[in-house]
């Protein structure tokens, strides 16, 4: 390290805070108020301060750590995608550091921390919608970044077209004679996350509308993703005399709840109602659930490979990889009488 390299004390002096505050900004940014945090980060950038751990890592050219930043990290779809990421990175002896996001403020804190301290060798951003300010910070940090489920100019990405996924499911059901479509899913009420449910519903609705068929309000439920709220919403939909003849669920987990509640109410799947999930989680094969596959493992593997490529060639043009969605047909759908495929 150069003799005149800035120290934590230089940063503290310039930002007019204590060294302990600088340390908290680097290690626990959520414990520092936003104004003070921004002042410290500005001082770090101005002085080109490199924390001691980062300086050691720079000397050896790598931390051997890749960050994964995502909402809903306990969801099975996240874990399956993470498995794909791990299958690539473990072979290169990288650790994976997971940053779970529950608010836009928290996402900004993590991006500030990672761009300011440079404590990971790359960052995979799953299903999040950063602001322009956050994107600028990531560009300035020069950390290799790959977005999954969203495209950002100048960054590598693995794109999933959720609207096309809804259309794919609708086309599959329409071609098998279903004409009274229904939809159930969790509301995407978090501004910092990709609105996957609404995009899937949009594609589903547009396809049927093209054929003169409406997805009726009483055949649609969007609500809070808790066991109680989901069960209440589905139960209400299935308690009507006028039932849909098919339902697309925004996820496999919700599709399974539809199947469970239909059985309780004596509604047969697929004879009375066909059910299609979304994700193609591992367990869907054992439950014989028809579902839209978004190739979770493959998208994770691809994101990790793009990060490693970017490390080898930082100046290359950003790559955008599109994952093709497809319906995996199983036993929860059939063919309506009189229809032809």
PDB file of N, CA, C and O in Angstrom, residues 118-163:
ATOM      1  N   UNK A 118     -15.889  -2.309  -1.301  1.00  0.00           N
ATOM      2  CA  UNK A 118     -15.428  -3.290  -2.289  1.00  0.00           C
ATOM      3  C   UNK A 118     -15.039  -4.618  -1.620  1.00  0.00           C
ATOM      4  O   UNK A 118     -13.939  -5.129  -1.776  1.00  0.00           O
ATOM      5  N   UNK A 119     -15.982  -5.167  -0.843  1.00  0.00           N
ATOM      6  CA  UNK A 119     -15.662  -6.373  -0.073  1.00  0.00           C
ATOM      7  C   UNK A 119     -16.061  -7.672  -0.772  1.00  0.00           C
ATOM      8  O   UNK A 119     -15.927  -8.754  -0.192  1.00  0.00           O
ATOM      9  N   UNK A 120     -16.600  -7.592  -1.977  1.00  0.00           N
ATOM     10  CA  UNK A 120     -16.894  -8.787  -2.772  1.00  0.00           C
ATOM     11  C   UNK A 120     -16.290  -8.612  -4.165  1.00  0.00           C
ATOM     12  O   UNK A 120     -16.020  -7.498  -4.624  1.00  0.00           O
ATOM     13  N   UNK A 121     -16.071  -9.730  -4.842  1.00  0.00           N
ATOM     14  CA  UNK A 121     -15.486  -9.699  -6.181  1.00  0.00           C
ATOM     15  C   UNK A 121     -16.534  -9.558  -7.274  1.00  0.00           C
ATOM     16  O   UNK A 121     -16.199  -9.350  -8.438  1.00  0.00           O
ATOM     17  N   UNK A 122     -17.782  -9.713  -6.926  1.00  0.00           N
ATOM     18  CA  UNK A 122     -18.859  -9.591  -7.888  1.00  0.00           C
ATOM     19  C   UNK A 122     -20.183  -9.599  -7.147  1.00  0.00           C
ATOM     20  O   UNK A 122     -20.251 -10.004  -5.979  1.00  0.00           O
ATOM     21  N   UNK A 123     -21.242  -9.152  -7.838  1.00  0.00           N
ATOM     22  CA  UNK A 123     -22.543  -9.047  -7.198  1.00  0.00           C
ATOM     23  C   UNK A 123     -23.627  -9.526  -8.155  1.00  0.00           C
ATOM     24  O   UNK A 123     -23.725  -9.039  -9.287  1.00  0.00           O
ATOM     25  N   UNK A 124     -24.436 -10.481  -7.700  1.00  0.00           N
ATOM     26  CA  UNK A 124     -25.594 -10.961  -8.459  1.00  0.00           C
ATOM     27  C   UNK A 124     -26.842 -10.393  -7.801  1.00  0.00           C
ATOM     28  O   UNK A 124     -27.069 -10.589  -6.611  1.00  0.00           O
ATOM     29  N   UNK A 125     -27.641  -9.667  -8.584  1.00  0.00           N
ATOM     30  CA  UNK A 125     -28.836  -8.995  -8.065  1.00  0.00           C
ATOM     31  C   UNK A 125     -30.061  -9.740  -8.576  1.00  0.00           C
ATOM     32  O   UNK A 125     -30.331  -9.767  -9.780  1.00  0.00           O
ATOM     33  N   UNK A 126     -30.806 -10.357  -7.663  1.00  0.00           N
ATOM     34  CA  UNK A 126     -31.947 -11.191  -8.034  1.00  0.00           C
ATOM     35  C   UNK A 126     -33.270 -10.450  -7.816  1.00  0.00           C
ATOM     36  O   UNK A 126     -33.572 -10.004  -6.703  1.00  0.00           O
ATOM     37  N   UNK A 127     -34.053 -10.311  -8.881  1.00  0.00           N
ATOM     38  CA  UNK A 127     -35.457  -9.876  -8.792  1.00  0.00           C
ATOM     39  C   UNK A 127     -35.636  -8.514  -8.121  1.00  0.00           C
ATOM     40  O   UNK A 127     -36.657  -8.274  -7.477  1.00  0.00           O
ATOM     41  N   UNK A 128     -34.670  -7.622  -8.281  1.00  0.00           N
ATOM     42  CA  UNK A 128     -34.749  -6.302  -7.659  1.00  0.00           C
ATOM     43  C   UNK A 128     -34.745  -5.200  -8.713  1.00  0.00           C
ATOM     44  O   UNK A 128     -34.229  -5.383  -9.820  1.00  0.00           O
ATOM     45  N   UNK A 129     -35.317  -4.046  -8.343  1.00  0.00           N
ATOM     46  CA  UNK A 129     -35.377  -2.883  -9.233  1.00  0.00           C
ATOM     47  C   UNK A 129     -34.654  -1.707  -8.574  1.00  0.00           C
ATOM     48  O   UNK A 129     -35.274  -0.864  -7.923  1.00  0.00           O
ATOM     49  N   UNK A 130     -33.328  -1.621  -8.725  1.00  0.00           N
ATOM     50  CA  UNK A 130     -32.598  -0.503  -8.120  1.00  0.00           C
ATOM     51  C   UNK A 130     -32.963   0.832  -8.777  1.00  0.00           C
ATOM     52  O   UNK A 130     -33.344   0.875  -9.949  1.00  0.00           O
ATOM     53  N   UNK A 131     -32.827   1.899  -8.017  1.00  0.00           N
ATOM     54  CA  UNK A 131     -33.059   3.239  -8.559  1.00  0.00           C
ATOM     55  C   UNK A 131     -31.869   3.662  -9.414  1.00  0.00           C
ATOM     56  O   UNK A 131     -30.809   3.020  -9.404  1.00  0.00           O
ATOM     57  N   UNK A 132     -32.042   4.765 -10.148  1.00  0.00           N
ATOM     58  CA  UNK A 132     -30.938   5.287 -10.968  1.00  0.00           C
ATOM     59  C   UNK A 132     -29.731   5.628 -10.102  1.00  0.00           C
ATOM     60  O   UNK A 132     -28.583   5.425 -10.520  1.00  0.00           O
ATOM     61  N   UNK A 133     -29.981   6.140  -8.911  1.00  0.00           N
ATOM     62  CA  UNK A 133     -28.882   6.474  -7.996  1.00  0.00           C
ATOM     63  C   UNK A 133     -28.091   5.229  -7.620  1.00  0.00           C
ATOM     64  O   UNK A 133     -26.848   5.234  -7.613  1.00  0.00           O
ATOM     65  N   UNK A 134     -28.794   4.145  -7.329  1.00  0.00           N
ATOM     66  CA  UNK A 134     -28.125   2.894  -6.978  1.00  0.00           C
ATOM     67  C   UNK A 134     -27.318   2.355  -8.151  1.00  0.00           C
ATOM     68  O   UNK A 134     -26.184   1.884  -7.990  1.00  0.00           O
ATOM     69  N   UNK A 135     -27.880   2.446  -9.354  1.00  0.00           N
ATOM     70  CA  UNK A 135     -27.174   1.965 -10.537  1.00  0.00           C
ATOM     71  C   UNK A 135     -25.903   2.770 -10.769  1.00  0.00           C
ATOM     72  O   UNK A 135     -24.862   2.214 -11.146  1.00  0.00           O
ATOM     73  N   UNK A 136     -25.969   4.070 -10.537  1.00  0.00           N
ATOM     74  CA  UNK A 136     -24.781   4.919 -10.703  1.00  0.00           C
ATOM     75  C   UNK A 136     -23.683   4.514  -9.726  1.00  0.00           C
ATOM     76  O   UNK A 136     -22.504   4.449 -10.086  1.00  0.00           O
ATOM     77  N   UNK A 137     -24.077   4.217  -8.495  1.00  0.00           N
ATOM     78  CA  UNK A 137     -23.093   3.787  -7.491  1.00  0.00           C
ATOM     79  C   UNK A 137     -22.426   2.478  -7.911  1.00  0.00           C
ATOM     80  O   UNK A 137     -21.211   2.293  -7.735  1.00  0.00           O
ATOM     81  N   UNK A 138     -23.221   1.561  -8.454  1.00  0.00           N
ATOM     82  CA  UNK A 138     -22.663   0.276  -8.887  1.00  0.00           C
ATOM     83  C   UNK A 138     -21.718   0.463 -10.066  1.00  0.00           C
ATOM     84  O   UNK A 138     -20.666  -0.191 -10.144  1.00  0.00           O
ATOM     85  N   UNK A 139     -22.073   1.353 -10.992  1.00  0.00           N
ATOM     86  CA  UNK A 139     -21.183   1.616 -12.137  1.00  0.00           C
ATOM     87  C   UNK A 139     -19.854   2.197 -11.664  1.00  0.00           C
ATOM     88  O   UNK A 139     -18.778   1.789 -12.120  1.00  0.00           O
ATOM     89  N   UNK A 140     -19.935   3.143 -10.753  1.00  0.00           N
ATOM     90  CA  UNK A 140     -18.723   3.804 -10.263  1.00  0.00           C
ATOM     91  C   UNK A 140     -17.826   2.847  -9.487  1.00  0.00           C
ATOM     92  O   UNK A 140     -16.612   2.992  -9.478  1.00  0.00           O
ATOM     93  N   UNK A 141     -18.417   1.858  -8.843  1.00  0.00           N
ATOM     94  CA  UNK A 141     -17.634   0.915  -8.037  1.00  0.00           C
ATOM     95  C   UNK A 141     -16.801  -0.020  -8.899  1.00  0.00           C
ATOM     96  O   UNK A 141     -15.805  -0.573  -8.441  1.00  0.00           O
ATOM     97  N   UNK A 142     -17.237  -0.227 -10.147  1.00  0.00           N
ATOM     98  CA  UNK A 142     -16.569  -1.142 -11.088  1.00  0.00           C
ATOM     99  C   UNK A 142     -16.591  -2.588 -10.613  1.00  0.00           C
ATOM    100  O   UNK A 142     -15.827  -3.428 -11.098  1.00  0.00           O
ATOM    101  N   UNK A 143     -17.470  -2.918  -9.678  1.00  0.00           N
ATOM    102  CA  UNK A 143     -17.658  -4.311  -9.272  1.00  0.00           C
ATOM    103  C   UNK A 143     -18.432  -5.016 -10.381  1.00  0.00           C
ATOM    104  O   UNK A 143     -19.427  -4.482 -10.883  1.00  0.00           O
ATOM    105  N   UNK A 144     -18.021  -6.215 -10.808  1.00  0.00           N
ATOM    106  CA  UNK A 144     -18.835  -6.966 -11.777  1.00  0.00           C
ATOM    107  C   UNK A 144     -20.227  -7.238 -11.205  1.00  0.00           C
ATOM    108  O   UNK A 144     -20.353  -7.747 -10.093  1.00  0.00           O
ATOM    109  N   UNK A 145     -21.255  -6.862 -11.949  1.00  0.00           N
ATOM    110  CA  UNK A 145     -22.639  -7.023 -11.494  1.00  0.00           C
ATOM    111  C   UNK A 145     -23.448  -7.726 -12.578  1.00  0.00           C
ATOM    112  O   UNK A 145     -23.298  -7.435 -13.760  1.00  0.00           O
ATOM    113  N   UNK A 146     -24.307  -8.657 -12.160  1.00  0.00           N
ATOM    114  CA  UNK A 146     -25.238  -9.300 -13.083  1.00  0.00           C
ATOM    115  C   UNK A 146     -26.636  -9.251 -12.478  1.00  0.00           C
ATOM    116  O   UNK A 146     -26.830  -9.641 -11.322  1.00  0.00           O
ATOM    117  N   UNK A 147     -27.600  -8.761 -13.263  1.00  0.00           N
ATOM    118  CA  UNK A 147     -28.993  -8.715 -12.830  1.00  0.00           C
ATOM    119  C   UNK A 147     -29.736  -9.940 -13.352  1.00  0.00           C
ATOM    120  O   UNK A 147     -29.528 -10.364 -14.490  1.00  0.00           O
ATOM    121  N   UNK A 148     -30.609 -10.496 -12.508  1.00  0.00           N
ATOM    122  CA  UNK A 148     -31.452 -11.619 -12.906  1.00  0.00           C
ATOM    123  C   UNK A 148     -32.916 -11.198 -12.770  1.00  0.00           C
ATOM    124  O   UNK A 148     -33.331 -10.703 -11.728  1.00  0.00           O
ATOM    125  N   UNK A 149     -33.669 -11.363 -13.835  1.00  0.00           N
ATOM    126  CA  UNK A 149     -35.087 -10.999 -13.965  1.00  0.00           C
ATOM    127  C   UNK A 149     -35.298  -9.521 -14.262  1.00  0.00           C
ATOM    128  O   UNK A 149     -36.431  -9.050 -14.282  1.00  0.00           O
ATOM    129  N   UNK A 150     -34.229  -8.774 -14.484  1.00  0.00           N
ATOM    130  CA  UNK A 150     -34.390  -7.384 -14.930  1.00  0.00           C
ATOM    131  C   UNK A 150     -33.177  -7.008 -15.781  1.00  0.00           C
ATOM    132  O   UNK A 150     -32.077  -7.520 -15.558  1.00  0.00           O
ATOM    133  N   UNK A 151     -33.404  -6.143 -16.758  1.00  0.00           N
ATOM    134  CA  UNK A 151     -32.337  -5.674 -17.643  1.00  0.00           C
ATOM    135  C   UNK A 151     -31.970  -4.249 -17.294  1.00  0.00           C
ATOM    136  O   UNK A 151     -32.842  -3.385 -17.216  1.00  0.00           O
ATOM    137  N   UNK A 152     -30.684  -4.003 -17.094  1.00  0.00           N
ATOM    138  CA  UNK A 152     -30.208  -2.652 -16.797  1.00  0.00           C
ATOM    139  C   UNK A 152     -29.090  -2.295 -17.773  1.00  0.00           C
ATOM    140  O   UNK A 152     -28.152  -3.071 -17.958  1.00  0.00           O
ATOM    141  N   UNK A 153     -29.212  -1.127 -18.363  1.00  0.00           N
ATOM    142  CA  UNK A 153     -28.267  -0.687 -19.389  1.00  0.00           C
ATOM    143  C   UNK A 153     -26.837  -0.706 -18.854  1.00  0.00           C
ATOM    144  O   UNK A 153     -26.541  -0.175 -17.787  1.00  0.00           O
ATOM    145  N   UNK A 154     -25.955  -1.356 -19.622  1.00  0.00           N
ATOM    146  CA  UNK A 154     -24.546  -1.388 -19.268  1.00  0.00           C
ATOM    147  C   UNK A 154     -24.144  -2.500 -18.325  1.00  0.00           C
ATOM    148  O   UNK A 154     -22.962  -2.642 -18.003  1.00  0.00           O
ATOM    149  N   UNK A 155     -25.123  -3.304 -17.872  1.00  0.00           N
ATOM    150  CA  UNK A 155     -24.828  -4.410 -16.956  1.00  0.00           C
ATOM    151  C   UNK A 155     -25.166  -5.746 -17.620  1.00  0.00           C
ATOM    152  O   UNK A 155     -26.080  -5.830 -18.444  1.00  0.00           O
ATOM    153  N   UNK A 156     -24.435  -6.793 -17.240  1.00  0.00           N
ATOM    154  CA  UNK A 156     -24.811  -8.137 -17.657  1.00  0.00           C
ATOM    155  C   UNK A 156     -26.164  -8.480 -17.035  1.00  0.00           C
ATOM    156  O   UNK A 156     -26.498  -8.019 -15.940  1.00  0.00           O
ATOM    157  N   UNK A 157     -26.939  -9.314 -17.736  1.00  0.00           N
ATOM    158  CA  UNK A 157     -28.251  -9.679 -17.188  1.00  0.00           C
ATOM    159  C   UNK A 157     -28.690 -11.048 -17.698  1.00  0.00           C
ATOM    160  O   UNK A 157     -28.286 -11.485 -18.771  1.00  0.00           O
ATOM    161  N   UNK A 158     -29.505 -11.694 -16.884  1.00  0.00           N
ATOM    162  CA  UNK A 158     -30.193 -12.925 -17.267  1.00  0.00           C
ATOM    163  C   UNK A 158     -31.676 -12.584 -17.185  1.00  0.00           C
ATOM    164  O   UNK A 158     -32.215 -12.408 -16.099  1.00  0.00           O
ATOM    165  N   UNK A 159     -32.314 -12.452 -18.332  1.00  0.00           N
ATOM    166  CA  UNK A 159     -33.679 -11.929 -18.352  1.00  0.00           C
ATOM    167  C   UNK A 159     -34.715 -13.044 -18.363  1.00  0.00           C
ATOM    168  O   UNK A 159     -34.545 -14.068 -19.025  1.00  0.00           O
ATOM    169  N   UNK A 160     -35.766 -12.820 -17.587  1.00  0.00           N
ATOM    170  CA  UNK A 160     -36.928 -13.699 -17.519  1.00  0.00           C
ATOM    171  C   UNK A 160     -38.131 -12.842 -17.902  1.00  0.00           C
ATOM    172  O   UNK A 160     -38.426 -11.859 -17.230  1.00  0.00           O
ATOM    173  N   UNK A 161     -38.822 -13.189 -18.970  1.00  0.00           N
ATOM    174  CA  UNK A 161     -39.978 -12.405 -19.407  1.00  0.00           C
ATOM    175  C   UNK A 161     -41.228 -12.970 -18.743  1.00  0.00           C
ATOM    176  O   UNK A 161     -41.837 -13.926 -19.235  1.00  0.00           O
ATOM    177  N   UNK A 162     -41.594 -12.379 -17.599  1.00  0.00           N
ATOM    178  CA  UNK A 162     -42.737 -12.883 -16.846  1.00  0.00           C
ATOM    179  C   UNK A 162     -44.049 -12.743 -17.609  1.00  0.00           C
ATOM    180  O   UNK A 162     -44.932 -13.600 -17.512  1.00  0.00           O
ATOM    181  N   UNK A 163     -44.191 -11.673 -18.378  1.00  0.00           N
ATOM    182  CA  UNK A 163     -45.405 -11.501 -19.179  1.00  0.00           C
ATOM    183  C   UNK A 163     -45.515 -12.619 -20.216  1.00  0.00           C
ATOM    184  O   UNK A 163     -46.599 -13.183 -20.431  1.00  0.00           O
TER     185      UNK A 163
END
